Amino acid sequence: MADVSADISLSPDNELNVEWTDTLLTNIKDDLPKVCKFEGQLPQGLKLYSQQPVLLYRWYHKRKGEVRTIYRDTTGPYYEVGQTLQIPEDFEGWFELVPPDFGRVKYYESIEEISKTMPMKFFTRTNLTGICLGNSGESEQTYVQRKIPAGTVLKVESTFKAKWRTCAETGVLKKKQKEWTSREIQYLKCIDNKEQEILIPFTAKGKFHPVYQNGSSDSKSVFRMKDILTDLTLPVKVRIIYGKPPVVPCIFTGMLVIKRRITEDVFVGSTITFKRHALFELPAYNDVKIFMAKSEEQFVDMKTYKDAKQLCQKYSDSYSSLIKLSPTLDTDHQMIQHIPTEKTKQRHESLKTLDLITNISLTDDEPRSQFMESSSDDTVSEQSLTLGTLVELEEFSNRTSMMC
């Protein structure tokens, strides 16, 4: 490989003389992190990071959906707007398919409704309260209440009925006496992501969606991006209901048309010389020229290098799974109109740009998923359960038997 040298200016008072050797991206993907620079026929979104020292930290093989936002004001038609976005298949969010009338997907309104279909898993858009059972060391069974936040996915196991006994004092003054009453409550037994068993009463109300499984035809289902790219025919219109917002400012309403799927090798890295560090994603383009620093000795004690490495250690995996602008920064799209193919009984909502962005900083916590707000996507507060003493607990159906 040929050697080249370049003076890279970090600031007017601090210059580094870096000796570079040219290489190929495929040669360094298993030997990261590395201080490199890159140049060549680059799309507009990557030129900002080229021809300067950067830290290439980790390599990923990614399948992505290329999407555009659908926008609508209160009275107008639906249009594709903005630049192309990319959503990786491992994006940690949930989508619903946009119905032919462009309304909102229906959902189950109670746990009892879930118990009648017994999906393998369901997603809750509502805060819930359940109970976790334990033993007191004697014959009596104990329980603790457990709050289940909206955004949780629960695995469905079986249904139970429990007999509870409560005691109340009746009468006045010295003539008070205890009066015992019994009642039966039905529950759906679920497993959370910590493999903990939770019983949720049939009477719990809210918004619940079955999680899509291959071969499922339930129109109430929610999807992962991986399922959409694997099992559905593109293009397809979706609405994101829960997840992390895009990592950069862009036109984003939450309603999207997924145009195509792409598969590519990408490198996540960080700037070193910027006053504020920026993570970026470099696809392994054939015409990108890569130059690797022969020695990183002059970088290792630099605060900017240490901060860049810490930023990558903290966020490279989560950053690679976030919604991002396509590096082409395409702005030459034609205005494409989308027309509902069925009339709706629902009032058409305007699709306004959501003022949401995922911020990545060394001083911030890991970005969290959130609901993409709309007028019809509210959660219901969970209620405290007053139960008494558990006298009897009996399973009366399970998912396996119902599927037979």
XYZ file of C-alpha atoms in Angstrom, residues 5-12 14-19 51-53 273:
18
model
C 1.002 12.284 4.668
C -1.215 15.190 5.533
C -1.307 17.995 8.060
C -4.626 17.866 9.870
C -5.551 21.082 11.669
C -7.351 20.467 14.964
C -7.496 24.155 15.870
C -5.408 27.259 15.044
C -2.928 22.740 17.756
C -1.778 20.901 14.663
C -0.954 17.245 14.185
C 1.265 15.846 11.498
C -0.307 12.469 10.699
C 1.288 9.846 8.503
C -10.644 14.317 4.881
C -10.064 14.540 8.630
C -9.119 12.093 11.407
C -11.620 17.181 15.724
